[in-house]
PDB file of C-alpha atoms in Angstrom:
ATOM      1  CA  UNK A   1     -37.926-118.977 -64.972  1.00  0.00           C
ATOM      2  CA  UNK A   2     -34.653-120.892 -65.440  1.00  0.00           C
ATOM      3  CA  UNK A   3     -36.057-122.226 -68.705  1.00  0.00           C
ATOM      4  CA  UNK A   4     -36.597-118.591 -69.980  1.00  0.00           C
ATOM      5  CA  UNK A   5     -33.182-117.743 -68.614  1.00  0.00           C
ATOM      6  CA  UNK A   6     -31.521-120.541 -70.403  1.00  0.00           C
ATOM      7  CA  UNK A   7     -33.296-119.954 -73.940  1.00  0.00           C
ATOM      8  CA  UNK A   8     -31.082-118.274 -76.603  1.00  0.00           C
ATOM      9  CA  UNK A   9     -31.230-117.527 -80.035  1.00  0.00           C
ATOM     10  CA  UNK A  10     -28.997-119.819 -82.504  1.00  0.00           C
ATOM     11  CA  UNK A  11     -27.009-118.985 -85.244  1.00  0.00           C
ATOM     12  CA  UNK A  12     -29.088-118.561 -88.481  1.00  0.00           C
ATOM     13  CA  UNK A  13     -32.101-117.397 -86.439  1.00  0.00           C
ATOM     14  CA  UNK A  14     -33.569-114.095 -86.933  1.00  0.00           C
ATOM     15  CA  UNK A  15     -32.256-111.855 -84.305  1.00  0.00           C
ATOM     16  CA  UNK A  16     -35.126-111.227 -81.678  1.00  0.00           C
ATOM     17  CA  UNK A  17     -36.383-107.721 -81.922  1.00  0.00           C
ATOM     18  CA  UNK A  18     -36.994-105.230 -79.301  1.00  0.00           C
ATOM     19  CA  UNK A  19     -37.444-101.714 -78.589  1.00  0.00           C
ATOM     20  CA  UNK A  20     -35.302-100.160 -75.737  1.00  0.00           C
ATOM     21  CA  UNK A  21     -33.870 -97.267 -74.017  1.00  0.00           C
ATOM     22  CA  UNK A  22     -30.170 -96.460 -74.743  1.00  0.00           C
ATOM     23  CA  UNK A  23     -27.451 -93.899 -73.868  1.00  0.00           C
ATOM     24  CA  UNK A  24     -28.070 -92.429 -77.525  1.00  0.00           C
ATOM     25  CA  UNK A  25     -31.935 -92.659 -77.165  1.00  0.00           C
ATOM     26  CA  UNK A  26     -34.492 -95.170 -77.938  1.00  0.00           C
ATOM     27  CA  UNK A  27     -33.547 -98.204 -80.441  1.00  0.00           C
ATOM     28  CA  UNK A  28     -35.933-100.143 -82.250  1.00  0.00           C
ATOM     29  CA  UNK A  29     -33.799-103.391 -83.250  1.00  0.00           C
ATOM     30  CA  UNK A  30     -33.356-104.516 -85.564  1.00  0.00           C
ATOM     31  CA  UNK A  31     -35.285-101.909 -87.950  1.00  0.00           C
ATOM     32  CA  UNK A  32     -32.670 -99.036 -87.032  1.00  0.00           C
ATOM     33  CA  UNK A  33     -29.820-100.967 -88.273  1.00  0.00           C
ATOM     34  CA  UNK A  34     -31.201-102.098 -91.652  1.00  0.00           C
ATOM     35  CA  UNK A  35     -28.313-102.818 -94.260  1.00  0.00           C
ATOM     36  CA  UNK A  36     -25.764-102.623 -91.522  1.00  0.00           C
ATOM     37  CA  UNK A  37     -23.584-105.291 -89.499  1.00  0.00           C
ATOM     38  CA  UNK A  38     -24.157-105.021 -85.720  1.00  0.00           C
ATOM     39  CA  UNK A  39     -21.802-106.374 -82.656  1.00  0.00           C
ATOM     40  CA  UNK A  40     -23.996-106.649 -80.370  1.00  0.00           C
ATOM     41  CA  UNK A  41     -22.372-107.364 -76.789  1.00  0.00           C
ATOM     42  CA  UNK A  42     -23.387-107.213 -73.304  1.00  0.00           C
ATOM     43  CA  UNK A  43     -21.608-106.485 -69.871  1.00  0.00           C
ATOM     44  CA  UNK A  44     -22.359-107.852 -66.434  1.00  0.00           C
ATOM     45  CA  UNK A  45     -22.731-104.380 -64.848  1.00  0.00           C
ATOM     46  CA  UNK A  46     -21.574-100.953 -64.717  1.00  0.00           C
ATOM     47  CA  UNK A  47     -18.202 -99.588 -63.145  1.00  0.00           C
ATOM     48  CA  UNK A  48     -16.745-103.158 -63.124  1.00  0.00           C
ATOM     49  CA  UNK A  49     -12.736-103.302 -64.260  1.00  0.00           C
ATOM     50  CA  UNK A  50     -12.899-105.820 -67.021  1.00  0.00           C
ATOM     51  CA  UNK A  51     -16.043-103.926 -68.720  1.00  0.00           C
ATOM     52  CA  UNK A  52     -14.098-100.804 -68.299  1.00  0.00           C
ATOM     53  CA  UNK A  53     -11.081-101.895 -70.488  1.00  0.00           C
ATOM     54  CA  UNK A  54     -13.435-103.545 -73.054  1.00  0.00           C
ATOM     55  CA  UNK A  55     -15.308-100.409 -73.342  1.00  0.00           C
ATOM     56  CA  UNK A  56     -12.174 -98.413 -73.794  1.00  0.00           C
ATOM     57  CA  UNK A  57     -10.911-100.789 -76.325  1.00  0.00           C
ATOM     58  CA  UNK A  58     -14.386-100.617 -78.263  1.00  0.00           C
ATOM     59  CA  UNK A  59     -14.385 -97.211 -78.093  1.00  0.00           C
ATOM     60  CA  UNK A  60     -10.650 -97.080 -79.626  1.00  0.00           C
ATOM     61  CA  UNK A  61     -11.594 -99.422 -82.474  1.00  0.00           C
ATOM     62  CA  UNK A  62     -15.014 -97.876 -83.378  1.00  0.00           C
ATOM     63  CA  UNK A  63     -13.904 -96.364 -86.820  1.00  0.00           C
ATOM     64  CA  UNK A  64     -12.359 -99.682 -87.805  1.00  0.00           C
ATOM     65  CA  UNK A  65     -15.611-101.477 -87.459  1.00  0.00           C
ATOM     66  CA  UNK A  66     -17.584 -98.673 -89.198  1.00  0.00           C
ATOM     67  CA  UNK A  67     -15.497 -98.650 -92.098  1.00  0.00           C
ATOM     68  CA  UNK A  68     -16.606-102.580 -92.139  1.00  0.00           C
ATOM     69  CA  UNK A  69     -20.185-101.271 -91.975  1.00  0.00           C
ATOM     70  CA  UNK A  70     -20.517-102.569 -88.635  1.00  0.00           C
ATOM     71  CA  UNK A  71     -22.211-100.707 -85.712  1.00  0.00           C
ATOM     72  CA  UNK A  72     -21.813-101.270 -82.060  1.00  0.00           C
ATOM     73  CA  UNK A  73     -24.427-102.002 -79.680  1.00  0.00           C
ATOM     74  CA  UNK A  74     -23.760-102.574 -75.920  1.00  0.00           C
ATOM     75  CA  UNK A  75     -26.150-103.640 -73.018  1.00  0.00           C
ATOM     76  CA  UNK A  76     -25.651-103.771 -69.206  1.00  0.00           C
ATOM     77  CA  UNK A  77     -28.355-104.729 -66.780  1.00  0.00           C
ATOM     78  CA  UNK A  78     -28.190-101.335 -65.080  1.00  0.00           C
ATOM     79  CA  UNK A  79     -30.049 -97.790 -65.558  1.00  0.00           C
ATOM     80  CA  UNK A  80     -29.532 -95.132 -68.045  1.00  0.00           C
ATOM     81  CA  UNK A  81     -27.952 -92.945 -65.287  1.00  0.00           C
ATOM     82  CA  UNK A  82     -25.760 -95.510 -64.181  1.00  0.00           C
ATOM     83  CA  UNK A  83     -24.461 -96.147 -67.962  1.00  0.00           C
ATOM     84  CA  UNK A  84     -24.253 -92.219 -68.279  1.00  0.00           C
ATOM     85  CA  UNK A  85     -21.973 -91.655 -65.256  1.00  0.00           C
ATOM     86  CA  UNK A  86     -19.912 -94.692 -65.944  1.00  0.00           C
ATOM     87  CA  UNK A  87     -19.345 -93.616 -69.492  1.00  0.00           C
ATOM     88  CA  UNK A  88     -18.388 -90.146 -68.470  1.00  0.00           C
ATOM     89  CA  UNK A  89     -15.853 -91.738 -66.029  1.00  0.00           C
ATOM     90  CA  UNK A  90     -14.311 -93.963 -68.537  1.00  0.00           C
ATOM     91  CA  UNK A  91     -13.661 -90.794 -70.846  1.00  0.00           C
ATOM     92  CA  UNK A  92     -11.308 -89.421 -68.381  1.00  0.00           C
ATOM     93  CA  UNK A  93      -9.531 -92.805 -67.740  1.00  0.00           C
ATOM     94  CA  UNK A  94      -6.018 -93.562 -69.435  1.00  0.00           C
ATOM     95  CA  UNK A  95      -4.823 -97.445 -70.004  1.00  0.00           C
ATOM     96  CA  UNK A  96      -2.648 -99.160 -72.344  1.00  0.00           C
ATOM     97  CA  UNK A  97      -2.041 -96.093 -74.604  1.00  0.00           C
ATOM     98  CA  UNK A  98      -5.788 -95.115 -74.695  1.00  0.00           C
ATOM     99  CA  UNK A  99      -6.988 -91.873 -73.364  1.00  0.00           C
ATOM    100  CA  UNK A 100      -9.627 -89.333 -74.235  1.00  0.00           C
ATOM    101  CA  UNK A 101     -12.034 -92.152 -75.749  1.00  0.00           C
ATOM    102  CA  UNK A 102     -15.291 -91.055 -76.860  1.00  0.00           C
ATOM    103  CA  UNK A 103     -17.827 -93.992 -76.519  1.00  0.00           C
ATOM    104  CA  UNK A 104     -20.489 -92.540 -78.893  1.00  0.00           C
ATOM    105  CA  UNK A 105     -21.937 -96.050 -79.573  1.00  0.00           C
ATOM    106  CA  UNK A 106     -25.437 -96.792 -77.890  1.00  0.00           C
ATOM    107  CA  UNK A 107     -25.477 -98.632 -74.678  1.00  0.00           C
ATOM    108  CA  UNK A 108     -28.960-100.628 -73.593  1.00  0.00           C
ATOM    109  CA  UNK A 109     -30.476 -99.864 -70.180  1.00  0.00           C
ATOM    110  CA  UNK A 110     -31.816-103.163 -69.266  1.00  0.00           C
ATOM    111  CA  UNK A 111     -32.959-103.061 -65.422  1.00  0.00           C
ATOM    112  CA  UNK A 112     -36.033-105.315 -66.390  1.00  0.00           C
ATOM    113  CA  UNK A 113     -33.828-107.947 -68.080  1.00  0.00           C
ATOM    114  CA  UNK A 114     -35.973-108.133 -71.075  1.00  0.00           C
ATOM    115  CA  UNK A 115     -33.528-107.982 -73.812  1.00  0.00           C
ATOM    116  CA  UNK A 116     -30.824-109.966 -71.899  1.00  0.00           C
ATOM    117  CA  UNK A 117     -33.436-112.710 -71.393  1.00  0.00           C
ATOM    118  CA  UNK A 118     -34.404-112.740 -75.201  1.00  0.00           C
ATOM    119  CA  UNK A 119     -30.713-113.045 -76.258  1.00  0.00           C
ATOM    120  CA  UNK A 120     -29.645-115.621 -73.452  1.00  0.00           C
ATOM    121  CA  UNK A 121     -27.441-113.548 -71.892  1.00  0.00           C
ATOM    122  CA  UNK A 122     -28.439-114.123 -68.199  1.00  0.00           C
ATOM    123  CA  UNK A 123     -27.130-117.597 -67.117  1.00  0.00           C
ATOM    124  CA  UNK A 124     -28.254-118.415 -63.737  1.00  0.00           C
ATOM    125  CA  UNK A 125     -25.255-120.912 -63.098  1.00  0.00           C
ATOM    126  CA  UNK A 126     -22.844-117.624 -63.179  1.00  0.00           C
ATOM    127  CA  UNK A 127     -25.288-114.974 -61.977  1.00  0.00           C
ATOM    128  CA  UNK A 128     -29.280-114.028 -62.063  1.00  0.00           C
ATOM    129  CA  UNK A 129     -28.758-110.422 -62.129  1.00  0.00           C
ATOM    130  CA  UNK A 130     -25.822-109.966 -64.131  1.00  0.00           C
ATOM    131  CA  UNK A 131     -25.188-110.550 -67.965  1.00  0.00           C
ATOM    132  CA  UNK A 132     -22.398-112.710 -69.215  1.00  0.00           C
ATOM    133  CA  UNK A 133     -19.798-111.288 -71.650  1.00  0.00           C
ATOM    134  CA  UNK A 134     -21.953-112.268 -74.544  1.00  0.00           C
ATOM    135  CA  UNK A 135     -21.179-111.345 -78.159  1.00  0.00           C
ATOM    136  CA  UNK A 136     -23.595-111.613 -81.054  1.00  0.00           C
ATOM    137  CA  UNK A 137     -22.661-110.780 -84.809  1.00  0.00           C
ATOM    138  CA  UNK A 138     -25.990-109.719 -86.816  1.00  0.00           C
ATOM    139  CA  UNK A 139     -25.693-109.632 -90.726  1.00  0.00           C
ATOM    140  CA  UNK A 140     -27.490-106.870 -92.280  1.00  0.00           C
ATOM    141  CA  UNK A 141     -30.761-109.037 -92.929  1.00  0.00           C
ATOM    142  CA  UNK A 142     -30.894-109.261 -89.196  1.00  0.00           C
ATOM    143  CA  UNK A 143     -29.700-112.904 -89.088  1.00  0.00           C
ATOM    144  CA  UNK A 144     -27.375-114.072 -86.260  1.00  0.00           C
ATOM    145  CA  UNK A 145     -24.081-115.249 -87.940  1.00  0.00           C
ATOM    146  CA  UNK A 146     -21.976-116.029 -84.594  1.00  0.00           C
ATOM    147  CA  UNK A 147     -22.270-116.170 -80.984  1.00  0.00           C
ATOM    148  CA  UNK A 148     -19.584-116.158 -78.733  1.00  0.00           C
ATOM    149  CA  UNK A 149     -19.576-116.252 -74.645  1.00  0.00           C
ATOM    150  CA  UNK A 150     -16.955-115.220 -72.354  1.00  0.00           C
ATOM    151  CA  UNK A 151     -16.988-115.643 -68.544  1.00  0.00           C
ATOM    152  CA  UNK A 152     -17.248-112.648 -66.181  1.00  0.00           C
ATOM    153  CA  UNK A 153     -13.418-112.687 -65.355  1.00  0.00           C
ATOM    154  CA  UNK A 154     -12.245-112.730 -69.104  1.00  0.00           C
ATOM    155  CA  UNK A 155     -11.852-109.825 -71.288  1.00  0.00           C
ATOM    156  CA  UNK A 156     -12.692-110.235 -74.758  1.00  0.00           C
ATOM    157  CA  UNK A 157     -10.165-110.472 -77.726  1.00  0.00           C
ATOM    158  CA  UNK A 158     -11.949-107.407 -79.813  1.00  0.00           C
ATOM    159  CA  UNK A 159      -9.190-108.142 -82.819  1.00  0.00           C
ATOM    160  CA  UNK A 160     -10.329-111.717 -82.848  1.00  0.00           C
ATOM    161  CA  UNK A 161     -14.136-110.668 -83.104  1.00  0.00           C
ATOM    162  CA  UNK A 162     -12.999-107.886 -85.863  1.00  0.00           C
ATOM    163  CA  UNK A 163     -11.258-110.711 -87.982  1.00  0.00           C
ATOM    164  CA  UNK A 164     -14.239-113.183 -87.399  1.00  0.00           C
ATOM    165  CA  UNK A 165     -16.557-110.359 -88.955  1.00  0.00           C
ATOM    166  CA  UNK A 166     -14.119-109.888 -91.838  1.00  0.00           C
ATOM    167  CA  UNK A 167     -14.418-113.727 -92.355  1.00  0.00           C
ATOM    168  CA  UNK A 168     -18.154-113.940 -92.631  1.00  0.00           C
ATOM    169  CA  UNK A 169     -17.942-110.837 -94.845  1.00  0.00           C
ATOM    170  CA  UNK A 170     -15.476-112.429 -97.211  1.00  0.00           C
ATOM    171  CA  UNK A 171     -17.327-115.710 -97.325  1.00  0.00           C
ATOM    172  CA  UNK A 172     -20.545-113.788 -98.206  1.00  0.00           C
ATOM    173  CA  UNK A 173     -18.697-112.110-100.949  1.00  0.00           C
ATOM    174  CA  UNK A 174     -16.825-115.114-102.434  1.00  0.00           C
ATOM    175  CA  UNK A 175     -18.853-118.130-101.219  1.00  0.00           C
ATOM    176  CA  UNK A 176     -15.606-119.352 -99.926  1.00  0.00           C
ATOM    177  CA  UNK A 177     -14.432-120.477 -96.518  1.00  0.00           C
ATOM    178  CA  UNK A 178     -11.446-119.300 -94.516  1.00  0.00           C
ATOM    179  CA  UNK A 179      -9.095-121.660 -92.939  1.00  0.00           C
ATOM    180  CA  UNK A 180      -7.662-121.689 -89.487  1.00  0.00           C
ATOM    181  CA  UNK A 181      -6.077-118.511 -88.567  1.00  0.00           C
ATOM    182  CA  UNK A 182      -7.147-116.819 -91.498  1.00  0.00           C
ATOM    183  CA  UNK A 183      -6.584-113.326 -92.014  1.00  0.00           C
ATOM    184  CA  UNK A 184      -7.529-110.616 -94.740  1.00  0.00           C
ATOM    185  CA  UNK A 185      -5.433-111.419 -98.132  1.00  0.00           C
ATOM    186  CA  UNK A 186      -4.911-114.927 -97.023  1.00  0.00           C
ATOM    187  CA  UNK A 187      -5.950-117.827 -99.277  1.00  0.00           C
ATOM    188  CA  UNK A 188      -9.199-118.965 -99.288  1.00  0.00           C
ATOM    189  CA  UNK A 189     -10.892-122.570 -99.143  1.00  0.00           C
ATOM    190  CA  UNK A 190     -12.763-123.982-101.969  1.00  0.00           C
ATOM    191  CA  UNK A 191     -16.135-125.591-101.029  1.00  0.00           C
ATOM    192  CA  UNK A 192     -15.834-129.427-100.661  1.00  0.00           C
ATOM    193  CA  UNK A 193     -17.072-131.384-103.930  1.00  0.00           C
ATOM    194  CA  UNK A 194     -20.167-133.376-103.303  1.00  0.00           C
ATOM    195  CA  UNK A 195     -19.785-135.786-106.426  1.00  0.00           C
ATOM    196  CA  UNK A 196     -16.695-137.769-107.932  1.00  0.00           C
ATOM    197  CA  UNK A 197     -16.911-135.965-111.050  1.00  0.00           C
ATOM    198  CA  UNK A 198     -16.684-132.629-109.240  1.00  0.00           C
ATOM    199  CA  UNK A 199     -13.719-133.997-107.160  1.00  0.00           C
ATOM    200  CA  UNK A 200     -11.972-135.236-110.339  1.00  0.00           C
ATOM    201  CA  UNK A 201     -12.674-131.536-112.068  1.00  0.00           C
ATOM    202  CA  UNK A 202     -11.118-129.677-109.158  1.00  0.00           C
ATOM    203  CA  UNK A 203      -7.969-132.160-108.931  1.00  0.00           C
ATOM    204  CA  UNK A 204      -7.593-131.566-112.773  1.00  0.00           C
ATOM    205  CA  UNK A 205      -8.195-127.968-112.395  1.00  0.00           C
ATOM    206  CA  UNK A 206      -5.038-125.576-114.200  1.00  0.00           C
ATOM    207  CA  UNK A 207      -6.609-122.587-112.804  1.00  0.00           C
ATOM    208  CA  UNK A 208      -3.261-120.621-111.489  1.00  0.00           C
ATOM    209  CA  UNK A 209      -4.892-119.185-108.757  1.00  0.00           C
ATOM    210  CA  UNK A 210      -6.236-122.457-107.198  1.00  0.00           C
ATOM    211  CA  UNK A 211      -4.108-125.445-105.806  1.00  0.00           C
ATOM    212  CA  UNK A 212      -5.082-128.593-103.805  1.00  0.00           C
ATOM    213  CA  UNK A 213      -3.654-130.624-101.136  1.00  0.00           C
ATOM    214  CA  UNK A 214      -6.056-133.178-101.622  1.00  0.00           C
ATOM    215  CA  UNK A 215      -9.639-133.506-103.638  1.00  0.00           C
ATOM    216  CA  UNK A 216     -11.325-132.120-100.505  1.00  0.00           C
ATOM    217  CA  UNK A 217      -8.939-129.610 -99.475  1.00  0.00           C
ATOM    218  CA  UNK A 218      -8.634-127.083-102.196  1.00  0.00           C
ATOM    219  CA  UNK A 219      -7.549-123.287-102.073  1.00  0.00           C
ATOM    220  CA  UNK A 220      -7.879-120.347-104.006  1.00  0.00           C
ATOM    221  CA  UNK A 221      -5.736-117.253-104.002  1.00  0.00           C
ATOM    222  CA  UNK A 222      -7.564-114.093-102.703  1.00  0.00           C
ATOM    223  CA  UNK A 223      -7.039-111.315-105.131  1.00  0.00           C
ATOM    224  CA  UNK A 224      -9.022-108.710-103.638  1.00  0.00           C
TER     225      UNK A 224
END
């Protein structure tokens, strides 16, 4: 059993498929999200304080994500009725300038832990009954592009998660990488040359949109 709990998919893998009951009805994953990016995140349990602040934050940012073609999908190892009661209570709360938030993204009921086990969300050294704060970014082709785990005591930084998805989308669009602390509009990193001639050509480039610190560290200005 421990081996199953520790198994988790890796970046570059096809996202494990599943059918699950959610607060928005039955979800068939990833079929229902074809052509969309998905931010799939888990919570330890309902009616917990850190999770409540995270749900309020996610609800307040949902339109920002949808403008990026990103859909939200939550999971908690609790029942559907518990989810509904918790969501209704969250929508009554006010915190950190957020109030009257509407949580309309689906939250998976995973009492049998089938989905959380598939995604390695149950980690026995923490808890065998509560999911850790896992974040899976899944692209429109159903491929896992990023995995982040937070401990139970630490709320997630959803601004950073949004920035990471923006960086992934930018790299897909331009075939360039993003440097440390990159934000939309910042310069991009040109792929490192793999031959001496490519390195020399890069250093000799007169393209005004490019500049180099050295042959292996070249940048391109983002014109988008």
